[in-house]
PDB file of C-alpha atoms in Angstrom:
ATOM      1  CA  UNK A 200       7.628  11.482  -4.125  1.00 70.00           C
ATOM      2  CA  UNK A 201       5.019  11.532  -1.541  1.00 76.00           C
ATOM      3  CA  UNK A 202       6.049  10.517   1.718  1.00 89.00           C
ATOM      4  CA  UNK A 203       4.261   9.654   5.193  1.00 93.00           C
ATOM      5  CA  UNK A 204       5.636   8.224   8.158  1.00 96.00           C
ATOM      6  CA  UNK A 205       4.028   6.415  11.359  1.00 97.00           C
ATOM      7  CA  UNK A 206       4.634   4.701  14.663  1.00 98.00           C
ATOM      8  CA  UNK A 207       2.446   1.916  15.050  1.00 98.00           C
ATOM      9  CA  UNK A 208       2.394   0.215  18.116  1.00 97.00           C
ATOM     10  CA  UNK A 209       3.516  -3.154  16.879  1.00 97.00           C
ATOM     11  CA  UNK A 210       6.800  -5.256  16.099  1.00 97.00           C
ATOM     12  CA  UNK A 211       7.909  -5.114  12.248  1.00 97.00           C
ATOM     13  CA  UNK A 212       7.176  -8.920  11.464  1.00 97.00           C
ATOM     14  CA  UNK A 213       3.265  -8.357  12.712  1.00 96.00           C
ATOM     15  CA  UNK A 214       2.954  -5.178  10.473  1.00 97.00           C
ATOM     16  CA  UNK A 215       4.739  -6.986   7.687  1.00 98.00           C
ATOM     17  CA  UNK A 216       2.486  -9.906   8.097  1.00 97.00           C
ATOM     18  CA  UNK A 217      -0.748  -7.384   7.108  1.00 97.00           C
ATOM     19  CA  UNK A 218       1.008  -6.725   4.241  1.00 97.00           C
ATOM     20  CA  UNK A 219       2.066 -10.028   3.070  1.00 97.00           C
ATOM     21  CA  UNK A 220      -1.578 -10.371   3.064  1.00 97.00           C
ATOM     22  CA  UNK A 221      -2.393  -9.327  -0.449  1.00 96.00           C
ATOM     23  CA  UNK A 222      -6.438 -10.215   0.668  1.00 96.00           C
ATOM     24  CA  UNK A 223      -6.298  -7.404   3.117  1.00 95.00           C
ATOM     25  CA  UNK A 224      -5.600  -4.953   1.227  1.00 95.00           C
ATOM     26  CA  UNK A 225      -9.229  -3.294   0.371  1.00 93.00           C
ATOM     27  CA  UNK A 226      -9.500  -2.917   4.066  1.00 95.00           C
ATOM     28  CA  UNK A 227      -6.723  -0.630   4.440  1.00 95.00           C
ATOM     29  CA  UNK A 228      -5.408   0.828   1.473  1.00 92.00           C
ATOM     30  CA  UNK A 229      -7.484   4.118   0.987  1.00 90.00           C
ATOM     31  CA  UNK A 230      -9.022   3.683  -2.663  1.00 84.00           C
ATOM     32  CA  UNK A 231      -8.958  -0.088  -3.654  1.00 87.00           C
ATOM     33  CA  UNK A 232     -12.736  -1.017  -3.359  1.00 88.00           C
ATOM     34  CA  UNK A 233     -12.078  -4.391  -3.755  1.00 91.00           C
ATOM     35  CA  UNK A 234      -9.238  -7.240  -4.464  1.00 94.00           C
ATOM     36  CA  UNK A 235     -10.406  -9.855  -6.937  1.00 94.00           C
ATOM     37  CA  UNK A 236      -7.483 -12.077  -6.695  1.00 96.00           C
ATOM     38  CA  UNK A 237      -4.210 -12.550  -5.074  1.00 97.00           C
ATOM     39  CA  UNK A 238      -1.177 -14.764  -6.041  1.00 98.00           C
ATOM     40  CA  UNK A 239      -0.589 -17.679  -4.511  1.00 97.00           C
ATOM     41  CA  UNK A 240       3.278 -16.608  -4.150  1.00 97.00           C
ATOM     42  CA  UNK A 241       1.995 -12.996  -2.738  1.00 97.00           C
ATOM     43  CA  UNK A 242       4.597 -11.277  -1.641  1.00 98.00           C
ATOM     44  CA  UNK A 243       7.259 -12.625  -3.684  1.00 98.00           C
ATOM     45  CA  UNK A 244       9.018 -10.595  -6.060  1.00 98.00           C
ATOM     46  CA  UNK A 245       6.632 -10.935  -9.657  1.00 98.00           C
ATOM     47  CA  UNK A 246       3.778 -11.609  -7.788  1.00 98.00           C
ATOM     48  CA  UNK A 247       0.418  -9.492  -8.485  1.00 97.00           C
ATOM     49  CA  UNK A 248      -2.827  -8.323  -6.594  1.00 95.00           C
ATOM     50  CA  UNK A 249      -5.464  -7.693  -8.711  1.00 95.00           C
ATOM     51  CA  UNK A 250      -7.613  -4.970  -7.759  1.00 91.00           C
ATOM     52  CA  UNK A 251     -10.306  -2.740  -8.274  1.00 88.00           C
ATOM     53  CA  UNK A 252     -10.292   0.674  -7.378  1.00 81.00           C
ATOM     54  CA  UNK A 253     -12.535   4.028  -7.575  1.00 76.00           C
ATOM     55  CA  UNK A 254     -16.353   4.706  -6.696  1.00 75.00           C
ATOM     56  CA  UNK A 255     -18.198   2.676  -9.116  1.00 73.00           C
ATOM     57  CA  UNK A 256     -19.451   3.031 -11.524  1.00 79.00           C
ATOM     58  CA  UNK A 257     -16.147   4.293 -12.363  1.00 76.00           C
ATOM     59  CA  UNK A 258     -14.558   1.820 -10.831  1.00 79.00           C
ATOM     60  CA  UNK A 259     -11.215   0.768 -12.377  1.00 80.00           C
ATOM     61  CA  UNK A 260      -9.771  -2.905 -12.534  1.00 83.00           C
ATOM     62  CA  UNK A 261      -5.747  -3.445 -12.581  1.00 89.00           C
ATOM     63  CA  UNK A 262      -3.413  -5.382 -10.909  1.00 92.00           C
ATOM     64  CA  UNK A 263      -0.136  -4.360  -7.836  1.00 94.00           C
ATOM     65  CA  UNK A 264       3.272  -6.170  -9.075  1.00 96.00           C
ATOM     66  CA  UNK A 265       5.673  -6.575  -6.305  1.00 98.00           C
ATOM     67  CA  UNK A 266       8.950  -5.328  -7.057  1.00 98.00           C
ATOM     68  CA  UNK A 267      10.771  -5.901  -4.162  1.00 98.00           C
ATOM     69  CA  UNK A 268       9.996  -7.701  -1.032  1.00 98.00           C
ATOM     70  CA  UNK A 269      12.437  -8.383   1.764  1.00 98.00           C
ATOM     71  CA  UNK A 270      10.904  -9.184   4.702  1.00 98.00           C
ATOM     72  CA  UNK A 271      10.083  -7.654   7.375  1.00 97.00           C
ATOM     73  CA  UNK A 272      11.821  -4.508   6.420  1.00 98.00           C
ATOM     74  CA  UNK A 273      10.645  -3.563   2.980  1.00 98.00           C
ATOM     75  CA  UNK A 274       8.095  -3.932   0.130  1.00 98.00           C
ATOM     76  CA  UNK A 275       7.544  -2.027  -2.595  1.00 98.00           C
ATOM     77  CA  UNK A 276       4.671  -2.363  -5.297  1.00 96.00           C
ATOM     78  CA  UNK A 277       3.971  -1.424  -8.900  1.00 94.00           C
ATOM     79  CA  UNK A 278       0.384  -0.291  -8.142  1.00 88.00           C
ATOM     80  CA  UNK A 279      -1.720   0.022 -11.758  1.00 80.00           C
ATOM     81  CA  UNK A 280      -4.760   1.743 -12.241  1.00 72.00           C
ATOM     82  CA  UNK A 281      -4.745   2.183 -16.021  1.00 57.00           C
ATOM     83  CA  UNK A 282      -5.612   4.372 -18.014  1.00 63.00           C
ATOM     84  CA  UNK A 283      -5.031   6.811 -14.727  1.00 66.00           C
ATOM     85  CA  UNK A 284      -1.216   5.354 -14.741  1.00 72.00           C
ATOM     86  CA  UNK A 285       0.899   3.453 -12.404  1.00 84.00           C
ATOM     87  CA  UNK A 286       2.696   4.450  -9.596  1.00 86.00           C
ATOM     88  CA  UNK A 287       5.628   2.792  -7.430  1.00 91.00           C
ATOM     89  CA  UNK A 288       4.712   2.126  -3.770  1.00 94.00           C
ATOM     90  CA  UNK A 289       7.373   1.706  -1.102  1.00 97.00           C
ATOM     91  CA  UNK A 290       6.908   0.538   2.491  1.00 98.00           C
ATOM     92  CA  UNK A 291      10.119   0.525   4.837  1.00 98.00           C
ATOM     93  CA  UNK A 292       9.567  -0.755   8.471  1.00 98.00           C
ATOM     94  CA  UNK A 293      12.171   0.131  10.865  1.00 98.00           C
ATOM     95  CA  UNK A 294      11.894  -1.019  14.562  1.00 97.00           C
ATOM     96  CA  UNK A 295      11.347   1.383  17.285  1.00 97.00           C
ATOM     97  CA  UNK A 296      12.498  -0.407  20.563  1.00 89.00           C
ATOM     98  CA  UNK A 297      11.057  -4.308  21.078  1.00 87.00           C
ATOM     99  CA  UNK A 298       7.448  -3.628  20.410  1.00 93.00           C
ATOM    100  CA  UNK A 299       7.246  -0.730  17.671  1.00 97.00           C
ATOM    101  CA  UNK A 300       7.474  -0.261  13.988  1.00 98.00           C
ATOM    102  CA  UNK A 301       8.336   3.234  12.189  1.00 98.00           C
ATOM    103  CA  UNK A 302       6.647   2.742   8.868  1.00 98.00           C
ATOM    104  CA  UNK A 303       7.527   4.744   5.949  1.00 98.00           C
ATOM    105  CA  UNK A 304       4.898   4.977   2.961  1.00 97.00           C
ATOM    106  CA  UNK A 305       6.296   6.352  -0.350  1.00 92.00           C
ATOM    107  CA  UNK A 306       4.259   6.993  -3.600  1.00 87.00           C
ATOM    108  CA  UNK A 307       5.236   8.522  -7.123  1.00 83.00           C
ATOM    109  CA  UNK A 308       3.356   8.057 -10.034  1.00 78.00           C
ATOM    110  CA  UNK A 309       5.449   6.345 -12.365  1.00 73.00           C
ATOM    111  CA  UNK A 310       3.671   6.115 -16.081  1.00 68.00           C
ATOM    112  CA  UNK A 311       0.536   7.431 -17.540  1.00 60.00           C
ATOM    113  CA  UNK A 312      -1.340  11.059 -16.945  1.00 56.00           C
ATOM    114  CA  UNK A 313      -1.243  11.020 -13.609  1.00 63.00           C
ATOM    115  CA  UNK A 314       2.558  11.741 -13.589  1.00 58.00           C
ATOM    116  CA  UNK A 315       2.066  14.595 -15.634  1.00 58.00           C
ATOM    117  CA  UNK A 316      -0.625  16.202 -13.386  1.00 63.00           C
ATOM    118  CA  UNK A 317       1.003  16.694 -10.120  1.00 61.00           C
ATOM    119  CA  UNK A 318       0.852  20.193  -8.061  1.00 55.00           C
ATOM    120  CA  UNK A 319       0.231  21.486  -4.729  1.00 57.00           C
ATOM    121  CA  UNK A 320      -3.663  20.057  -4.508  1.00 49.00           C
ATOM    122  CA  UNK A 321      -2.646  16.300  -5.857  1.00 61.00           C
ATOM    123  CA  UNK A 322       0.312  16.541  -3.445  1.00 66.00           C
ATOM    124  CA  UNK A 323      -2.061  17.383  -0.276  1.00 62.00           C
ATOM    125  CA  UNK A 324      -4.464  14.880  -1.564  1.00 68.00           C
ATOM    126  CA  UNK A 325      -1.848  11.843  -2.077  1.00 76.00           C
ATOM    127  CA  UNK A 326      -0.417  12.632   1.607  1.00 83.00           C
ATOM    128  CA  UNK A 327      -3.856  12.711   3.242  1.00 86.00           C
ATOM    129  CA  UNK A 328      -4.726   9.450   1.250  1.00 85.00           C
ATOM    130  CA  UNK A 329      -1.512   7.466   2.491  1.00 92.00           C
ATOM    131  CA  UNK A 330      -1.759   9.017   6.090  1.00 95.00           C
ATOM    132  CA  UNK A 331      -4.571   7.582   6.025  1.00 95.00           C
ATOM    133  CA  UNK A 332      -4.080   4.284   4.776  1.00 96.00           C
ATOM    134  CA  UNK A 333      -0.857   3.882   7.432  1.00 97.00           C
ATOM    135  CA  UNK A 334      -3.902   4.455  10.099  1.00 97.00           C
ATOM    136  CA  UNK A 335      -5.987   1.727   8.751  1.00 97.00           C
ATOM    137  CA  UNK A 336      -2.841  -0.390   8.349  1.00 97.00           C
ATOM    138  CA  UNK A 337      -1.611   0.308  11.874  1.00 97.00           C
ATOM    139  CA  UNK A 338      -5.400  -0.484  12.966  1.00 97.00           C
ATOM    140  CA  UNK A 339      -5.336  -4.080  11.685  1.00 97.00           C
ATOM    141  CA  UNK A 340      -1.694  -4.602  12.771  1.00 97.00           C
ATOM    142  CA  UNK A 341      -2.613  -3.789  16.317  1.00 95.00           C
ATOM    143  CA  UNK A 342      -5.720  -5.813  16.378  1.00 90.00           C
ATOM    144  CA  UNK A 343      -3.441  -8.959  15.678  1.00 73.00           C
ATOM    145  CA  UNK A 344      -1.136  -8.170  18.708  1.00 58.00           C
ATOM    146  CA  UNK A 345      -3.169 -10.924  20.543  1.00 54.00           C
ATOM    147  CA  UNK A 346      -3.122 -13.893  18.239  1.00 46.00           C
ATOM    148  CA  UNK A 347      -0.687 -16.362  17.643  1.00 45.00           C
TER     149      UNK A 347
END
């Protein structure tokens, strides 16, 4: 399992909040291009994103299933992107003093080629990608320290 940590500056029901907000998630989640649709129940467990993600005009269209959500401490995602596979997402958010949040980002491909083709180079690649993606997230939590 890939797995990237990060302090962003932020309490762990304003980081949560980004993520309960399935509509958000092209602009932080390195790879989805766009979301075409969100449940109206988003984040609840059975609830799906659906998504597109790649450059097109390979772009590929599937939907995220949430597994478990308990909020503001965990969610964790089925994310598709058939016929690549599927892979299980987890985010844990642990405070760090009043106005912090340590947030944990694990990924393992779960069905489908992709679980068959990991080494070193997919490895490097997944933990660049979700480093990543915990900077955009921690951007847009950190922009919303301000509002109500």
């Amino acid at each position: 399992m890939a797995i990237v940590e990060k302090v962003i500056d932020a309490p762990p029901q304003q980081v949560f909040d980004v993520l309960a907000d399935g509509w958000t998630y092209s602009d932080w989640v390195v790879g989805t291009t766009h979301v075409r649709d969100v449940d109206d129940a988003w984040p609840r467990v059975g609830s799906q994103l659906h998504h597109k993600a790649g450059p097109w005009p390979f772009s590929l269209q599937d939907a995220s299933t949430v597994l478990v959500c308990e909020p503001p401490h965990r969610l964790v995602l089925k994310a598709g992107l058939w016929p690549a596979g599927e892979a299980i997402v987890a985010f844990t958010l642990q405070p760090v003093g009043d106005n912090a949040t340590r947030v944990r980002l694990g990924e393992d491909f779960a069905a489908g080629p992709l679980r068959w083709v990991r080494n070193k180079v997919n490895d490097l690649v997944l933990h660049l990608r979700n480093r990543e993606t915990l900077d955009r997230l921690a951007d847009i939590a950190t922009r919303q320290k301000g509002s109500p």
